[in-house]
Tab-separated table of C-alpha atoms in Angstrom:
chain	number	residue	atom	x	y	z
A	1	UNK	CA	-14.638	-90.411	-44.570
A	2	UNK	CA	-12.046	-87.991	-45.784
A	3	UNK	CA	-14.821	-86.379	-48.200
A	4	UNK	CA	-16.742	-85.352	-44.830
A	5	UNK	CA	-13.870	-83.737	-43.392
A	6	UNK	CA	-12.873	-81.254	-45.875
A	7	UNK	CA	-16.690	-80.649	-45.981
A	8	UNK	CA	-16.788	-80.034	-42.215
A	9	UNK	CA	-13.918	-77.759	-42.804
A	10	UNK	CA	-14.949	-75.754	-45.535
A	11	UNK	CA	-18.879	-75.104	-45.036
A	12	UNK	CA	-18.686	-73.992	-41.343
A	13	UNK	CA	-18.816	-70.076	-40.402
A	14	UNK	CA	-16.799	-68.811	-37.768
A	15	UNK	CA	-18.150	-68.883	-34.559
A	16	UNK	CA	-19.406	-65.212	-33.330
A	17	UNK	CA	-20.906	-66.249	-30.007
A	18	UNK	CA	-17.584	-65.374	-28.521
A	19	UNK	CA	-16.575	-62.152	-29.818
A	20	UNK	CA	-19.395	-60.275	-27.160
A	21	UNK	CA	-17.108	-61.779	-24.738
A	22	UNK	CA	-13.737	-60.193	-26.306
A	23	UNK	CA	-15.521	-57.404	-27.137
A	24	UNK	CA	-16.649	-56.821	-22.872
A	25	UNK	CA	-13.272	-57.989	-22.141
A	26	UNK	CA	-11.713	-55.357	-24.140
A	27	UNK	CA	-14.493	-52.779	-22.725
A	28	UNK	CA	-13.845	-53.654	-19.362
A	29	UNK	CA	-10.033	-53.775	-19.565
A	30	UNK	CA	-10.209	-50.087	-20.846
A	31	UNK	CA	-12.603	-48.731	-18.237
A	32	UNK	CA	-10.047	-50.328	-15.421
A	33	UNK	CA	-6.865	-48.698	-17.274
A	34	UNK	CA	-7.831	-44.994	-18.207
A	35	UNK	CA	-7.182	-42.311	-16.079
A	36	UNK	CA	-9.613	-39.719	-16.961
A	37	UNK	CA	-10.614	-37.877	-14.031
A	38	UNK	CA	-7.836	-34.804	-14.269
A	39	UNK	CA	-9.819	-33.346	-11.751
A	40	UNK	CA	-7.379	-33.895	-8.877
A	41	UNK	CA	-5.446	-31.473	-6.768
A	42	UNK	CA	-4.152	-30.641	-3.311
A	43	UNK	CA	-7.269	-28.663	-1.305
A	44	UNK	CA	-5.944	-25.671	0.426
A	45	UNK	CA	-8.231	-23.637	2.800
A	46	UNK	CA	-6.680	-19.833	2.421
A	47	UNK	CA	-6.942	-17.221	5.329
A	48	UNK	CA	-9.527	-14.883	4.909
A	49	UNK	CA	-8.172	-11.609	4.139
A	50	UNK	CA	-7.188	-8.649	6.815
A	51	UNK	CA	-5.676	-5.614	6.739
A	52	UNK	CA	-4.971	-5.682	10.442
A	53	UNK	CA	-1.490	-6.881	10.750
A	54	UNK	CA	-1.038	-10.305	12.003
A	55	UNK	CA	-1.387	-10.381	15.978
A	56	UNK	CA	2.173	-10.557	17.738
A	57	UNK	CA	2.312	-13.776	18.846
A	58	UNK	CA	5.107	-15.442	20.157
A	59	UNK	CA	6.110	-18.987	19.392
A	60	UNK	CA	7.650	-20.660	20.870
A	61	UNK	CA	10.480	-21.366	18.527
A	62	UNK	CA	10.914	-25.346	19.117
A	63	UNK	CA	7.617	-24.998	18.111
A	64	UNK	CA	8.327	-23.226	14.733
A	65	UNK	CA	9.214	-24.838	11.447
A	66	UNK	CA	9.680	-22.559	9.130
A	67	UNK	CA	10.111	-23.529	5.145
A	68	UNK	CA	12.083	-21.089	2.740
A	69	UNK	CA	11.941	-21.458	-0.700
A	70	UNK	CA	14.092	-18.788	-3.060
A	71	UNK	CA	13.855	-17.937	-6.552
A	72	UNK	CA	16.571	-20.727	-7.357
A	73	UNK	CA	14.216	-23.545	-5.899
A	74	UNK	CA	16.268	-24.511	-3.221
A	75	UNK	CA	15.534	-24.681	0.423
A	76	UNK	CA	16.083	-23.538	3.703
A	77	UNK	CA	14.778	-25.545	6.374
A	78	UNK	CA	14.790	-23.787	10.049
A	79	UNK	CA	18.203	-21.799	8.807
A	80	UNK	CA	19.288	-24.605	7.321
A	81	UNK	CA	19.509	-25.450	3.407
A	82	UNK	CA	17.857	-28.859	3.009
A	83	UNK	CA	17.081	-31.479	-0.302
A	84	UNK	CA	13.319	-31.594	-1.248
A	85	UNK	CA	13.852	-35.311	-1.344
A	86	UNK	CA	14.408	-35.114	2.861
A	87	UNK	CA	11.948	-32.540	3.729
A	88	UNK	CA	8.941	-35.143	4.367
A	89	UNK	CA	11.095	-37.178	6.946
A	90	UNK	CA	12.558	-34.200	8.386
A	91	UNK	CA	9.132	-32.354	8.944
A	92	UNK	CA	7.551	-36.067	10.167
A	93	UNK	CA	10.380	-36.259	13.071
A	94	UNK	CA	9.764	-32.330	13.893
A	95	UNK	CA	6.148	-32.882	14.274
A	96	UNK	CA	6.115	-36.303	16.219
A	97	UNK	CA	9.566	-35.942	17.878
A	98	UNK	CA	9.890	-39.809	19.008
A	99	UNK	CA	13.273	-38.990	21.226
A	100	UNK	CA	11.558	-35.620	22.408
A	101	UNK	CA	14.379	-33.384	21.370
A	102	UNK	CA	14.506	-30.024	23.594
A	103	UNK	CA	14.845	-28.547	19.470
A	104	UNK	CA	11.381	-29.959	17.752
A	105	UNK	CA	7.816	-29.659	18.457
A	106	UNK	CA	7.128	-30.051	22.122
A	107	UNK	CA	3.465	-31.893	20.949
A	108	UNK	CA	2.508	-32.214	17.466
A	109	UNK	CA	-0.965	-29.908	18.352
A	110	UNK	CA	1.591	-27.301	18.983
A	111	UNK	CA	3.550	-27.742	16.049
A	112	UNK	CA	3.368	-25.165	13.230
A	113	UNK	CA	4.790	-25.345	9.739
A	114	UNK	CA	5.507	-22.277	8.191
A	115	UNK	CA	5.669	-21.542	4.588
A	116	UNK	CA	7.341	-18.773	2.692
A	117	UNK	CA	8.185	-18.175	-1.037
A	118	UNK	CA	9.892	-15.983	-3.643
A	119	UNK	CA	8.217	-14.493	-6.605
A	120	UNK	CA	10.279	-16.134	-8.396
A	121	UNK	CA	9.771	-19.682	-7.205
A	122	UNK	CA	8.406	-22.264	-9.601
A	123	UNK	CA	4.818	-22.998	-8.949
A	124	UNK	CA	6.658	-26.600	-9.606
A	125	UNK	CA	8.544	-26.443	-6.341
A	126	UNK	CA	6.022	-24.641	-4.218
A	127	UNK	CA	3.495	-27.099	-4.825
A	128	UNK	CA	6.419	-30.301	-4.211
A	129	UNK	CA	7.019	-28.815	-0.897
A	130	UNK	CA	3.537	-27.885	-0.682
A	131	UNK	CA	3.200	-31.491	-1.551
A	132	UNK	CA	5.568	-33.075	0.876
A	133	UNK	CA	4.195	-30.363	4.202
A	134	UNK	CA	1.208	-32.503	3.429
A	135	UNK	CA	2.139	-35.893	3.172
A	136	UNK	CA	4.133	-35.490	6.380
A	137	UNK	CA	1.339	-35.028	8.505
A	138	UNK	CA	-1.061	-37.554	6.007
A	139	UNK	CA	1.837	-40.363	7.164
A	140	UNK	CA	1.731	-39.547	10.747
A	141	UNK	CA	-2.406	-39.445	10.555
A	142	UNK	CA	-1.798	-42.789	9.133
A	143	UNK	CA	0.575	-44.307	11.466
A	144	UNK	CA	-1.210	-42.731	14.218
A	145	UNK	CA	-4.059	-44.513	12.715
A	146	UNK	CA	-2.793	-48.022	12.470
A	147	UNK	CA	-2.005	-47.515	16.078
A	148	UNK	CA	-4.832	-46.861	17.418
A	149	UNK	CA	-7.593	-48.948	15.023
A	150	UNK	CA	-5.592	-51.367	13.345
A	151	UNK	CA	-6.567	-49.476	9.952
A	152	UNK	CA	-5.619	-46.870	7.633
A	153	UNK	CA	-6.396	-43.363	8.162
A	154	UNK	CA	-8.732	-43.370	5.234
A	155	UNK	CA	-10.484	-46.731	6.782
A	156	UNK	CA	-11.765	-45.901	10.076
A	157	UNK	CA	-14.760	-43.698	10.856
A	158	UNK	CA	-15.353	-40.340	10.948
A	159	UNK	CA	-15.367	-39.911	14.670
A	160	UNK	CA	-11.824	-41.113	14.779
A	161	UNK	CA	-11.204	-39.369	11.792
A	162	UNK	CA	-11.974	-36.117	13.771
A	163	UNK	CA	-9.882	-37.829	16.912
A	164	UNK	CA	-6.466	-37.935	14.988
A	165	UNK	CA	-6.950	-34.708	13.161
A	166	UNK	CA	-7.714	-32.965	16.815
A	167	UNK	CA	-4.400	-34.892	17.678
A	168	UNK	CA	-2.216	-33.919	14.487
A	169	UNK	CA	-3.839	-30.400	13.462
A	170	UNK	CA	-2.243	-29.263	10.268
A	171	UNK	CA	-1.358	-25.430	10.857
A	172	UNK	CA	0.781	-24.009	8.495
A	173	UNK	CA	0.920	-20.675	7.820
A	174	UNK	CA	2.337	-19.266	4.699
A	175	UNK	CA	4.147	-15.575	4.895
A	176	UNK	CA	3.756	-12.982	2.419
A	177	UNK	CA	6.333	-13.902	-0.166
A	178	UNK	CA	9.221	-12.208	-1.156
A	179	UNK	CA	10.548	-10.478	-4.155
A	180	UNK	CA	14.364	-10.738	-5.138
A	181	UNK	CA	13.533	-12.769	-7.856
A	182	UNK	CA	10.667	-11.684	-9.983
A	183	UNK	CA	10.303	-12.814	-13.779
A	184	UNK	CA	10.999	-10.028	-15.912
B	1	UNK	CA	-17.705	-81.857	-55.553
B	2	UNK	CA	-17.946	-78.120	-57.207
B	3	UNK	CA	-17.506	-76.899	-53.663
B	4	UNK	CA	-13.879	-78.245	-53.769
B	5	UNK	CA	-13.132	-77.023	-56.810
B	6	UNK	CA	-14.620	-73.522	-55.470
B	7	UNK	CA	-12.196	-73.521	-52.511
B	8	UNK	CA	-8.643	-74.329	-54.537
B	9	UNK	CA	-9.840	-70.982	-56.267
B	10	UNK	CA	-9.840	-69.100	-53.594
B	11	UNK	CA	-12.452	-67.648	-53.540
B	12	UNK	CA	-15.390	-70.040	-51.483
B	13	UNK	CA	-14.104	-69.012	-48.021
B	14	UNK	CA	-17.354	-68.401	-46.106
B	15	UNK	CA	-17.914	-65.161	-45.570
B	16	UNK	CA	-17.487	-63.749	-41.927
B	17	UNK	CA	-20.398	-62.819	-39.554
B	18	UNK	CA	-20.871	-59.717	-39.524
B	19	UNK	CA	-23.961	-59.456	-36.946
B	20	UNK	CA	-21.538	-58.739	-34.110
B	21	UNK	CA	-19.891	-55.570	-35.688
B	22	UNK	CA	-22.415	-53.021	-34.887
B	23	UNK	CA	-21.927	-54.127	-31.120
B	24	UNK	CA	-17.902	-53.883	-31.032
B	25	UNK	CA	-18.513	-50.246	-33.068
B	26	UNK	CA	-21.341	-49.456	-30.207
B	27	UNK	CA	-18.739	-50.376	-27.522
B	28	UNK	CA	-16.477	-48.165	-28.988
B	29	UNK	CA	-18.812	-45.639	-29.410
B	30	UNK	CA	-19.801	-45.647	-25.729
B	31	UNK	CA	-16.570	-46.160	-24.641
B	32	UNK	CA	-15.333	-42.511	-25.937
B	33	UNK	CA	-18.735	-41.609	-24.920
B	34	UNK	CA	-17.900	-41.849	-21.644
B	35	UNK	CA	-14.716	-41.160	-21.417
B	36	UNK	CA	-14.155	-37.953	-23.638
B	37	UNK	CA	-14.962	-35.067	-21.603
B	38	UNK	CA	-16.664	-31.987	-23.238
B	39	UNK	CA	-14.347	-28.957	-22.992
B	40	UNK	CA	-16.134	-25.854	-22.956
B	41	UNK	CA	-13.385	-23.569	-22.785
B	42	UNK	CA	-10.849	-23.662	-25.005
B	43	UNK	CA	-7.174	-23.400	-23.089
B	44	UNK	CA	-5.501	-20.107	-24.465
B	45	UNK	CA	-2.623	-20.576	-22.167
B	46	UNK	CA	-0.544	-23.706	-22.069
B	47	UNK	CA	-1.208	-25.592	-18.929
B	48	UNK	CA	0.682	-28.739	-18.267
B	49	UNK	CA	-0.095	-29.181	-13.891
B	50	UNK	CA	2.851	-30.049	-11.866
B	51	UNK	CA	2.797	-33.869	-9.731
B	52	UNK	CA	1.334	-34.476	-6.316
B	53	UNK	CA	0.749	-37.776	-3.973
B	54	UNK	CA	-1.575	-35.785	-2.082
B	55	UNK	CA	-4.511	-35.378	-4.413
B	56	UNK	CA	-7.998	-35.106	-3.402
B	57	UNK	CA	-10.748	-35.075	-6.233
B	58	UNK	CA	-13.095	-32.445	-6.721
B	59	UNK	CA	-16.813	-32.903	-6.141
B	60	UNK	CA	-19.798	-31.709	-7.527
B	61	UNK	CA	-18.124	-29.896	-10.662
B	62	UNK	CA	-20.979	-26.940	-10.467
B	63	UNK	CA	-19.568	-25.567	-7.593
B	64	UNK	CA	-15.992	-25.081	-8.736
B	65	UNK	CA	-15.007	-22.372	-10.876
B	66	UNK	CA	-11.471	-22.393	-12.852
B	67	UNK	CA	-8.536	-20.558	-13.124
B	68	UNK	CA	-5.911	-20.938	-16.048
B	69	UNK	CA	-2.258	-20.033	-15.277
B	70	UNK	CA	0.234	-20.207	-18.075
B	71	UNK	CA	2.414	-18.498	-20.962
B	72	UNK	CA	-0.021	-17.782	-23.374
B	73	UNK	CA	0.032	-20.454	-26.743
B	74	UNK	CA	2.182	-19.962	-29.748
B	75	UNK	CA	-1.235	-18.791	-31.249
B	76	UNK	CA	-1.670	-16.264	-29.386
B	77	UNK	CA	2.058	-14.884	-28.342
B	78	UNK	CA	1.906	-12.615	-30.976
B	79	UNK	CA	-0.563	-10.460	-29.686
B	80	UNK	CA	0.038	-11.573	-25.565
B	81	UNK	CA	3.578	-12.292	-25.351
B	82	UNK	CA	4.881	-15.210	-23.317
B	83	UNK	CA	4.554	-13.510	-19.964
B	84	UNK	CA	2.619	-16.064	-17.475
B	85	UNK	CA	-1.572	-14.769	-17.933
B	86	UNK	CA	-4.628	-16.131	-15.837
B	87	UNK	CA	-7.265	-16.979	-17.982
B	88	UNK	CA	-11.075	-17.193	-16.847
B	89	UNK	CA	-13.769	-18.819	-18.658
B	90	UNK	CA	-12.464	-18.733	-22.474
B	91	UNK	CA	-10.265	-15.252	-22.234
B	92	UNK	CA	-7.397	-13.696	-21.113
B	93	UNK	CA	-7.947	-11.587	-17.624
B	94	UNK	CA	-6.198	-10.021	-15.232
B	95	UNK	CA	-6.231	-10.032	-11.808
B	96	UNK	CA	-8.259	-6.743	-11.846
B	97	UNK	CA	-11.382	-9.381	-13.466
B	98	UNK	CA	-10.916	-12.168	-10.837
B	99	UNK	CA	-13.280	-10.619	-8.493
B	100	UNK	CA	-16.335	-9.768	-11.022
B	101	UNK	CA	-15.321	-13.684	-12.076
B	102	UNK	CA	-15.838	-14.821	-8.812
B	103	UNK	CA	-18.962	-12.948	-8.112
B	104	UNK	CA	-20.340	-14.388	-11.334
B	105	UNK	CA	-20.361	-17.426	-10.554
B	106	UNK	CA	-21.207	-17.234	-6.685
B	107	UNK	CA	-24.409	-15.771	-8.146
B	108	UNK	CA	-25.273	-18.975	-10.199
B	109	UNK	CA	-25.430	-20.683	-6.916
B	110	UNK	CA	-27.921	-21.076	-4.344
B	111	UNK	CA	-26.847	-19.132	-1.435
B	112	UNK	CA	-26.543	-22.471	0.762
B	113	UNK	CA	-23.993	-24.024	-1.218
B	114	UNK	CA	-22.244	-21.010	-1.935
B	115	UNK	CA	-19.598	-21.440	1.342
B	116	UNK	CA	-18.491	-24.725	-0.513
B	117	UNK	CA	-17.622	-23.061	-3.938
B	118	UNK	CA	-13.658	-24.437	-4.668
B	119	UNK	CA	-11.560	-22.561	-7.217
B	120	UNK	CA	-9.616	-24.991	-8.998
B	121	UNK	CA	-6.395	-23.807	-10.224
B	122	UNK	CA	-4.705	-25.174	-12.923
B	123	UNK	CA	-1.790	-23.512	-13.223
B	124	UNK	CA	1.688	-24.458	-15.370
B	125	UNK	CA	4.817	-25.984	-13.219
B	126	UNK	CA	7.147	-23.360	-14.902
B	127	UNK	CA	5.186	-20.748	-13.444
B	128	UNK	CA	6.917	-18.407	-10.571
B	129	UNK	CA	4.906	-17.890	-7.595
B	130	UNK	CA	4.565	-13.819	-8.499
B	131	UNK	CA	1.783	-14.256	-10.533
B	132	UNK	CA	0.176	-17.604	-8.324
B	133	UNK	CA	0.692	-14.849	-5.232
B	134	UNK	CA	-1.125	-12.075	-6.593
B	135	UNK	CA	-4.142	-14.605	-7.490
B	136	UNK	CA	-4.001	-15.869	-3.712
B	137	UNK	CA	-4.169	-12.595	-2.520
B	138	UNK	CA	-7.045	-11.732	-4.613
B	139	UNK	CA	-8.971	-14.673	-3.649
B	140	UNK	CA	-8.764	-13.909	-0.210
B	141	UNK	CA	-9.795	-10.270	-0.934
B	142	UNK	CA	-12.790	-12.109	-2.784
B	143	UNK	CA	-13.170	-14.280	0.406
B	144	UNK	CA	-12.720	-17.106	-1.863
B	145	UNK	CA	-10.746	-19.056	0.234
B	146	UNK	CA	-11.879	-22.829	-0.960
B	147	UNK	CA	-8.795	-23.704	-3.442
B	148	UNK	CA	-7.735	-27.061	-4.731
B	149	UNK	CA	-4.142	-26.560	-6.628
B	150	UNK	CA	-4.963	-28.682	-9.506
B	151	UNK	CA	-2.159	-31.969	-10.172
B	152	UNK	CA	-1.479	-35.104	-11.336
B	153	UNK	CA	-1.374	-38.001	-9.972
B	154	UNK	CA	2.343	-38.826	-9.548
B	155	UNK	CA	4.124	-41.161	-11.999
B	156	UNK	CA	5.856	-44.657	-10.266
């Protein structure tokens, strides 16, 4: 009896049937965890070029939200300086204005954001606030969205896709920059 | 009895399959198959793209075109400096080049696609906007006015 253990213990390979399994586990785990697509970035639709200057137009200027950024990085936010870290709830309550406010937008279609730099911004903070002009009108799509549908913005069809986006345009315009603080 | 003996020694531990081991090195093999992607420019300017929540991906990688922005690598600051230069395809270029660039490409494409050609830029965070400004404007002299600033996904 004891002979036939050790026997059992000794002759016997390792069982390989499993290691496919580890092995696909392993495979599987690693497809689900890399990130390799780099190919990600914020789409931007430029104005075609003119050297007409820009039509006076007059807006309103409840209507106008206009975004500084100077060669120091920091911000000025309709005259007044502002933290990056604010600028996507501020810009949300400008466009939406829930209390309607005789100050903000008087309806988010007339709402427009307006961007300028320095040349001597960081490309780091122009694309943040770039970044954050964005999400603020992404979140109100959304919420706008959930409203409506029931669903995210990303969920619901393409006709109601087009619906909130008529609602919620995103206009921003950015100004020529300025130059007070060009790299040397 | 002898295989007792054999196994005090040492030495009469079976030996281990190997039939499985081409698979796992297969799996590997595929695995950075896939995931390695074949650079065909190599990056004369050190790029390292800012973060962004709002990212959307680029499609159909034949009709984008890319733009380098960044201080030139310690390799080549000897002969370029460290100023901020654009790169196209695998050299430096200046702005002056971005429109013969453009052209280039828009010429590789059939003419219905061509209003959907993106310019991805992948430019350096530590970048100012001078140099990022003078490639906007030339875009939209170029009527190239499909851009996707190029980002990472932002880190939790």
């Amino acid at each position: 009896m004891l002979k036939k253990k050790k026997n059992h213990r000794m002759g016997n390979e390792i069982n390989a049937g499993s290691m496919a399994d580890i092995a696909f586990l392993l495979l599987i785990f690693f497809l689900v965890t890399t990130q390799i697509s780099e190919d990600k970035g914020l789409l931007v639709k430029l104005p075609p070029w003119s050297t007409e200057p820009p039509p006076d137009f007059k807006a309103n200027s409840r209507n106008l939200y206009s975004v500084l950024v100077n060669a120091q990085n920091q911000l000025l936010v309709r005259g007044q300086p502002m933290d990056i870290e604010r600028l996507r709830e501020n810009t949300k309550l400008f466009i939406s204005n829930p209390r309607q406010e005789t100050d903000k937008a008087t309806t988010p279609q007339d709402a427009i954001v307006s961007l300028k730099n320095d040349r001597g911004t960081k490309y780091k903070t122009y694309l943040r606030v770039y970044n954050e002009l964005q999400a603020a009108y992404a979140e109100l799509r959304n919420e706008s969205a959930l409203k409506k549908y029931g669903k995210d913005f990303e969920f619901v069809t393409d006709d109601q896709k087009r619906e909130i986006r008529a609602e919620i345009p995103l206009i921003l315009s950015e100004a020529e920059p300025t130059a007070f603080g060009e790299e040397k | 009895m002898s295989k007792f003996k054999e196994s005090t020694a040492g030495k009469g531990a079976p030996a281990l399959n190997t039939a499985s081991l081409p698979d796992i090195v297969f799996m590997l093999l595929f695995f950075f198959m896939v995931v390695t992607k074949l650079r065909d420019t190599e990056l004369k300017v050190s790029v390292s793209t800012p973060e962004a929540s709002q990212l959307t991906k680029l499609e159909n990688k034949s009709l984008v075109n890319f733009l380098y922005v960044g201080r030139p690598t310690t390799k080549y600051q000897q002969v370029y400096g460290t100023k901020p230069r654009l790169q196209l395809g695998d050299k430096f270029a200046t702005i002056d080049d971005l429109p013969l660039f453009l052209e280039k490409h828009r010429s590789s494409i059939s003419e219905k696609q061509q209003s959907q050609i993106t310019s991805s830029l992948r430019i350096d965070g530590d970048v100012t906007m001078g140099i990022v400004g003078d490639i906007k404007t030339a875009l939209r002299k170029a009527n190239q006015l499909k851009i996707n600033y190029s980002a990472k996904p932002l880190q939790k």
